[in-house]
Tab-separated table of N, CA, C and O in Angstrom:
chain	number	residue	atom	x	y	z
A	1	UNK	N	-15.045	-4.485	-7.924
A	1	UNK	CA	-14.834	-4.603	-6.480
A	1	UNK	C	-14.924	-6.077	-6.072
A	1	UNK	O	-13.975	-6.546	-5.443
A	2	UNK	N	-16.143	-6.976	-6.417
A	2	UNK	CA	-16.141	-8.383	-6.355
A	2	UNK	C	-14.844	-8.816	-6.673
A	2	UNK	O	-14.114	-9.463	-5.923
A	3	UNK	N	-14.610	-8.476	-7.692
A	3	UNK	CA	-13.330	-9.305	-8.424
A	3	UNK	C	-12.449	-9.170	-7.434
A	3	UNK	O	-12.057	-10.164	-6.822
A	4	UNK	N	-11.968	-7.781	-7.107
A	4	UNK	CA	-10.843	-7.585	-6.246
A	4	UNK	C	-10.669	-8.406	-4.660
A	4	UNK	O	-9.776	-8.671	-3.855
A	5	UNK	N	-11.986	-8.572	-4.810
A	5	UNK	CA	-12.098	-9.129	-3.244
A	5	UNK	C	-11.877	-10.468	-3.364
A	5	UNK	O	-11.509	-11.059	-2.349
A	6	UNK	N	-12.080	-11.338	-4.806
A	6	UNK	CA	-11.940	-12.685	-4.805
A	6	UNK	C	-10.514	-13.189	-5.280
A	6	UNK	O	-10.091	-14.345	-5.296
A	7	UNK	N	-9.668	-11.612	-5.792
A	7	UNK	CA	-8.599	-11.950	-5.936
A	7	UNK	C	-7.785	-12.049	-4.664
A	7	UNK	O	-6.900	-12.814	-4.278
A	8	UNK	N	-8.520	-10.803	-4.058
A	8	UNK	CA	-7.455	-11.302	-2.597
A	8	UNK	C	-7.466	-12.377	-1.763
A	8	UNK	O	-6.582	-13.014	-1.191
A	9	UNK	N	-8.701	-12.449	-1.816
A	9	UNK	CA	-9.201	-14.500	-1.333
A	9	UNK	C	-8.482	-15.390	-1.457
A	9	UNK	O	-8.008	-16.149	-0.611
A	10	UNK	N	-8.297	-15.318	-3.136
A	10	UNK	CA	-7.286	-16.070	-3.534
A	10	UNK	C	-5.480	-16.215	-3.230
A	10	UNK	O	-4.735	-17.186	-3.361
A	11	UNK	N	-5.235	-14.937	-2.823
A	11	UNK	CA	-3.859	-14.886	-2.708
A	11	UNK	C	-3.936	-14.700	-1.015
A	11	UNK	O	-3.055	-15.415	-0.536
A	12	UNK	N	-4.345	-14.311	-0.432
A	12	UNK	CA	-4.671	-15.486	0.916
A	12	UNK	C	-4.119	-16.362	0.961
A	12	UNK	O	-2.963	-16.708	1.204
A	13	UNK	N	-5.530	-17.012	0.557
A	13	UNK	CA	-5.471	-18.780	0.247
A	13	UNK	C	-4.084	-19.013	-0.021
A	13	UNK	O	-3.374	-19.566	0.820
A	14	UNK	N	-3.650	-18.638	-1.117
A	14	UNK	CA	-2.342	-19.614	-1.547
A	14	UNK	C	-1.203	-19.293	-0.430
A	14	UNK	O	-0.434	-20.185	-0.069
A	15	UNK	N	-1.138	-18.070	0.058
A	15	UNK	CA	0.171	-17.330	0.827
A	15	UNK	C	-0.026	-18.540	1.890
A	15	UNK	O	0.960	-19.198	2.224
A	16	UNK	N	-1.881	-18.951	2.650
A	16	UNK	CA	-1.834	-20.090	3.966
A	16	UNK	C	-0.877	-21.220	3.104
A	16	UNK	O	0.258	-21.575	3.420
A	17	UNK	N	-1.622	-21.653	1.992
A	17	UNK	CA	-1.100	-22.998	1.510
A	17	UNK	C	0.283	-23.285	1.003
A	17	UNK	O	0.804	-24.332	0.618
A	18	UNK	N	0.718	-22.081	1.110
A	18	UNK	CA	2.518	-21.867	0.953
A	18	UNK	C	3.177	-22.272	2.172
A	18	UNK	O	4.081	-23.097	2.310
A	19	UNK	N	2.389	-21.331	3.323
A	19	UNK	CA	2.636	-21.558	4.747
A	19	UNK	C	2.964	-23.347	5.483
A	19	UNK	O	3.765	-23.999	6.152
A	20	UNK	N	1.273	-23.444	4.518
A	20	UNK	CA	1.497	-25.276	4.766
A	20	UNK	C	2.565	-25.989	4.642
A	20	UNK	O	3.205	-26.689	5.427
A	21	UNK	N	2.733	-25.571	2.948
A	21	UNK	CA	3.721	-26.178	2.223
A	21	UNK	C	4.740	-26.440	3.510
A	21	UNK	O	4.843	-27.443	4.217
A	22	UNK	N	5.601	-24.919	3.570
A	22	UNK	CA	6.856	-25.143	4.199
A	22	UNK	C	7.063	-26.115	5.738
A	22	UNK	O	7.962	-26.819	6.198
A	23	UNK	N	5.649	-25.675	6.195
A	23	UNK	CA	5.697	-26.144	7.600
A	23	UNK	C	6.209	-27.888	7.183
A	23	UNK	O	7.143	-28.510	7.689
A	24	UNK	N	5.307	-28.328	6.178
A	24	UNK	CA	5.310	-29.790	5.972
A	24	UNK	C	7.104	-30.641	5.519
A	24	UNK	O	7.712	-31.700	5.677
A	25	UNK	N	7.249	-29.404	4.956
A	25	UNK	CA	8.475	-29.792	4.387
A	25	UNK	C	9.488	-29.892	5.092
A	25	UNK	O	10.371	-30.727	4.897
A	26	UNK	N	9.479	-28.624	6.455
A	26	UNK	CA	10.142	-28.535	7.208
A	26	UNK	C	10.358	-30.187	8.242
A	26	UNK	O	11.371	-30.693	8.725
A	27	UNK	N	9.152	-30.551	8.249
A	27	UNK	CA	8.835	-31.949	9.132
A	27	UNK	C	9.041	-33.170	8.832
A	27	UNK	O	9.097	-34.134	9.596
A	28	UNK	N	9.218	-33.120	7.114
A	28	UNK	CA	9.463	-34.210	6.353
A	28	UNK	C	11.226	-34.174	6.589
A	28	UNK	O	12.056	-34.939	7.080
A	29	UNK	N	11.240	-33.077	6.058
A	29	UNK	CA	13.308	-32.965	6.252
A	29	UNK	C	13.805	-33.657	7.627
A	29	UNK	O	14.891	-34.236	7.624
A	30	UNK	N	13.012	-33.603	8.816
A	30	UNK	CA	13.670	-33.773	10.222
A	30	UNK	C	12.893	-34.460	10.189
A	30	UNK	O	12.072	-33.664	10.645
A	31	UNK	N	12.162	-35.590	10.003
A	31	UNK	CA	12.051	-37.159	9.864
A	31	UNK	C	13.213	-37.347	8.605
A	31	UNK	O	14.227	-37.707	9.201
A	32	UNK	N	13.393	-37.300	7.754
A	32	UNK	CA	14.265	-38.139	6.588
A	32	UNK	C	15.394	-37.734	7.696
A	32	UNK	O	15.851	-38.856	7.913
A	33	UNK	N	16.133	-36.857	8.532
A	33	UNK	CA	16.951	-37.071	8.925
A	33	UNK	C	16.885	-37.813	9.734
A	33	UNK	O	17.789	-38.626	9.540
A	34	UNK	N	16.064	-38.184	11.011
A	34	UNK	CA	15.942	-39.074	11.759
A	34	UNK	C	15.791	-40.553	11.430
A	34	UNK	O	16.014	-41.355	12.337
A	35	UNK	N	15.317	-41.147	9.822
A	35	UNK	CA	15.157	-41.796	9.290
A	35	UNK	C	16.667	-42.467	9.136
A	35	UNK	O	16.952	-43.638	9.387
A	36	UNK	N	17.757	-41.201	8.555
A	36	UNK	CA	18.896	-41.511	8.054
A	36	UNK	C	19.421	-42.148	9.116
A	36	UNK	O	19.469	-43.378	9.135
A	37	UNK	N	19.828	-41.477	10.015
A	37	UNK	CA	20.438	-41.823	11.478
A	37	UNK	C	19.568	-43.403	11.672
A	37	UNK	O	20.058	-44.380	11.106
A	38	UNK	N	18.636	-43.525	12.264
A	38	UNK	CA	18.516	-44.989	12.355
A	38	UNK	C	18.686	-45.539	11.527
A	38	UNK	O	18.666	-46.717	11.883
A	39	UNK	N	18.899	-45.455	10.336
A	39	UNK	CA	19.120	-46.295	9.252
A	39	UNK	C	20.949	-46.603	8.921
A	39	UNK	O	21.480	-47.552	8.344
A	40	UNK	N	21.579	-45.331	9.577
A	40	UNK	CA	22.757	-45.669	10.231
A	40	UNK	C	23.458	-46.725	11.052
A	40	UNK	O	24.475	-47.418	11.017
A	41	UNK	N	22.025	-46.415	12.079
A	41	UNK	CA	22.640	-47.230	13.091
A	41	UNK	C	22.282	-48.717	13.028
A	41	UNK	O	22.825	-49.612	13.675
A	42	UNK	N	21.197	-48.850	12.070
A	42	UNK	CA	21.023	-50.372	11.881
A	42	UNK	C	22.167	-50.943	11.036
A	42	UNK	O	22.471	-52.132	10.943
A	43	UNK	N	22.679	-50.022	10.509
A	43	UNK	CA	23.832	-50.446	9.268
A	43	UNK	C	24.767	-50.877	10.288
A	43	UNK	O	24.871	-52.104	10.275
A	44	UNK	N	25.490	-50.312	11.172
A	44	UNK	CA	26.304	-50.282	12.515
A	44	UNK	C	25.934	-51.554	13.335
A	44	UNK	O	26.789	-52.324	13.773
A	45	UNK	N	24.591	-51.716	13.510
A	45	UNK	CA	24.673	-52.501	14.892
A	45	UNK	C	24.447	-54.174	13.883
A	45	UNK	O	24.651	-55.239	14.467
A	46	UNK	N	24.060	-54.156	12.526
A	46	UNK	CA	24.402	-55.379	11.977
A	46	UNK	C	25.796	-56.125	11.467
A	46	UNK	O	25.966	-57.298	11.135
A	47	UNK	N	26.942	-54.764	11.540
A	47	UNK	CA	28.017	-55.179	10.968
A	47	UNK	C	29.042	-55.661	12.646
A	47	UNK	O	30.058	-56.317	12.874
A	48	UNK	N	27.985	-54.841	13.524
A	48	UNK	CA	28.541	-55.537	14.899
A	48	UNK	C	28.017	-56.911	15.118
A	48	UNK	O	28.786	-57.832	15.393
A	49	UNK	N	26.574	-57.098	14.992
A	49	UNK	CA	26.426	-58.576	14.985
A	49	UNK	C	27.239	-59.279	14.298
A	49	UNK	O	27.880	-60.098	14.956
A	50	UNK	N	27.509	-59.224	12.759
A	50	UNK	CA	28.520	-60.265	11.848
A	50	UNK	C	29.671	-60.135	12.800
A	50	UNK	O	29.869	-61.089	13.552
A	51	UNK	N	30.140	-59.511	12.845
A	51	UNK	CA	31.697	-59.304	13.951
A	51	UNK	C	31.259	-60.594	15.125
A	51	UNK	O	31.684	-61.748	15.190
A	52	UNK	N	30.497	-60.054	15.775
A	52	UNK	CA	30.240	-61.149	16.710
A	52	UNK	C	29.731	-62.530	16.754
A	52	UNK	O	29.849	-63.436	17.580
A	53	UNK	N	29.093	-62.416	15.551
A	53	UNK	CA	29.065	-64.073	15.092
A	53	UNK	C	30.531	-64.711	14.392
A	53	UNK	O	30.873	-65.889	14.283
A	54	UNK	N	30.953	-63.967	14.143
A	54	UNK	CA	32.334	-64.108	13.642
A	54	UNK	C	32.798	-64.709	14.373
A	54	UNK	O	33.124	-65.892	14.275
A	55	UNK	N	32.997	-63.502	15.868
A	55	UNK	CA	34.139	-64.227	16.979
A	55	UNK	C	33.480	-65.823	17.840
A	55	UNK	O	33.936	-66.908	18.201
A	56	UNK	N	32.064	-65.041	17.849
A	56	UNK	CA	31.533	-66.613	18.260
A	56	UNK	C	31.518	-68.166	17.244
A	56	UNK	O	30.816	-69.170	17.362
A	57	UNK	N	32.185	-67.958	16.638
A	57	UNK	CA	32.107	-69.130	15.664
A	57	UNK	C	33.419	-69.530	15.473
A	57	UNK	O	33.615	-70.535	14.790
A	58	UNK	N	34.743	-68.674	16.150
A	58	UNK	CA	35.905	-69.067	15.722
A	58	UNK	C	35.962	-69.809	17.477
A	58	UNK	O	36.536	-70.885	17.643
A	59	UNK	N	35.314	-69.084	18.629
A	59	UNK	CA	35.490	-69.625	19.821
A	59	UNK	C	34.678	-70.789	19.592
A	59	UNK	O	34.796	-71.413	20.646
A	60	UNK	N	33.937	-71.434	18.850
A	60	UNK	CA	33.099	-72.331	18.823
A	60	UNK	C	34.458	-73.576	18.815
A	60	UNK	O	34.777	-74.429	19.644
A	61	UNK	N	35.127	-73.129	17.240
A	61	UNK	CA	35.968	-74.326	17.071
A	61	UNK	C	36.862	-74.409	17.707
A	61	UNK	O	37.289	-75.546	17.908
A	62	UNK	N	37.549	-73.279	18.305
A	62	UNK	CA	38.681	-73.187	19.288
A	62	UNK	C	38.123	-74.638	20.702
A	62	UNK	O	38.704	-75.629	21.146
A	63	UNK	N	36.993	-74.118	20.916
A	63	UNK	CA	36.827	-74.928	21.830
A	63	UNK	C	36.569	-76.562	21.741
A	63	UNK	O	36.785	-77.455	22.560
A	64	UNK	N	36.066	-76.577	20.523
A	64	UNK	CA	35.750	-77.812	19.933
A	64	UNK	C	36.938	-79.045	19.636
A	64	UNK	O	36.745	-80.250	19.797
A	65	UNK	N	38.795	-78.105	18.939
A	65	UNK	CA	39.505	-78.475	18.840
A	65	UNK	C	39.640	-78.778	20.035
A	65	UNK	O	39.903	-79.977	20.128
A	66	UNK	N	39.571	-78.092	21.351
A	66	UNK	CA	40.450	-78.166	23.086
A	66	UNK	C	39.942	-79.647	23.276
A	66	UNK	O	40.630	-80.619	23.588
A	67	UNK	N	38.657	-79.612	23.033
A	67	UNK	CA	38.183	-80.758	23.561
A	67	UNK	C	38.231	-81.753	22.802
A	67	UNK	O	38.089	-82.784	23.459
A	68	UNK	N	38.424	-82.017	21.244
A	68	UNK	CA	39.045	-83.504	20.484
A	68	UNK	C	40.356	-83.558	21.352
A	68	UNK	O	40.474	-84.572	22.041
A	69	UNK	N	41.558	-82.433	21.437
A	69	UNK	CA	42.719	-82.545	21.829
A	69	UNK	C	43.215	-83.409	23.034
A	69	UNK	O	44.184	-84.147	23.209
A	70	UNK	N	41.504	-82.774	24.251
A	70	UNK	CA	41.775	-83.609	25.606
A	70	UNK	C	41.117	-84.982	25.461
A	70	UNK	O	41.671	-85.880	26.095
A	71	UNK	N	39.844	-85.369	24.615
A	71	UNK	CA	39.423	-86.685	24.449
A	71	UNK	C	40.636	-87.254	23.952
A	71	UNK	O	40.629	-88.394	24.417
A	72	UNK	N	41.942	-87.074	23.096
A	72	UNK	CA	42.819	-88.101	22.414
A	72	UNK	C	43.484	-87.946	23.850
A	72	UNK	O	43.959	-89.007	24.256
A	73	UNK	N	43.589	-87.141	24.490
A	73	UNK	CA	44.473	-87.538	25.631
A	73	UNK	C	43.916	-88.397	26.456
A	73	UNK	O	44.538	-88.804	27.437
């Protein structure tokens, strides 16, 4: 009878710590997705910065030429 009672204890126990398990896993999955997504969007909003240092660096010389062009004038 002891025995039986410490077996069920036991399988309790593990059925909560299964319970755990999933809950945890469930929470880890929807952070790694939320993880992904910002990790998206940093990928995104750095290839927009290069873009924009890009364009700001071609208006740099654009403007740079305007103005050797009007100093020779």
């Amino acid at each position: 009878v002891d025995l039986q009672r410490k077996v069920e204890e036991r399988n309790r126990l593990l059925a909560e710590y299964k319970k755990e398990l999933c809950q945890k896993d469930r929470h880890l999955q929807q952070h790694q997705t939320k993880l992904d997504e910002m990790l998206r969007q940093l990928s995104e909003a750095s290839y927009q910065q290069v873009d924009l240092e890009r364009e700001l660096e071609h208006k740099e010389a654009l403007l740079a030429h305007c103005m050797k062009r009007e100093a020779e004038e």
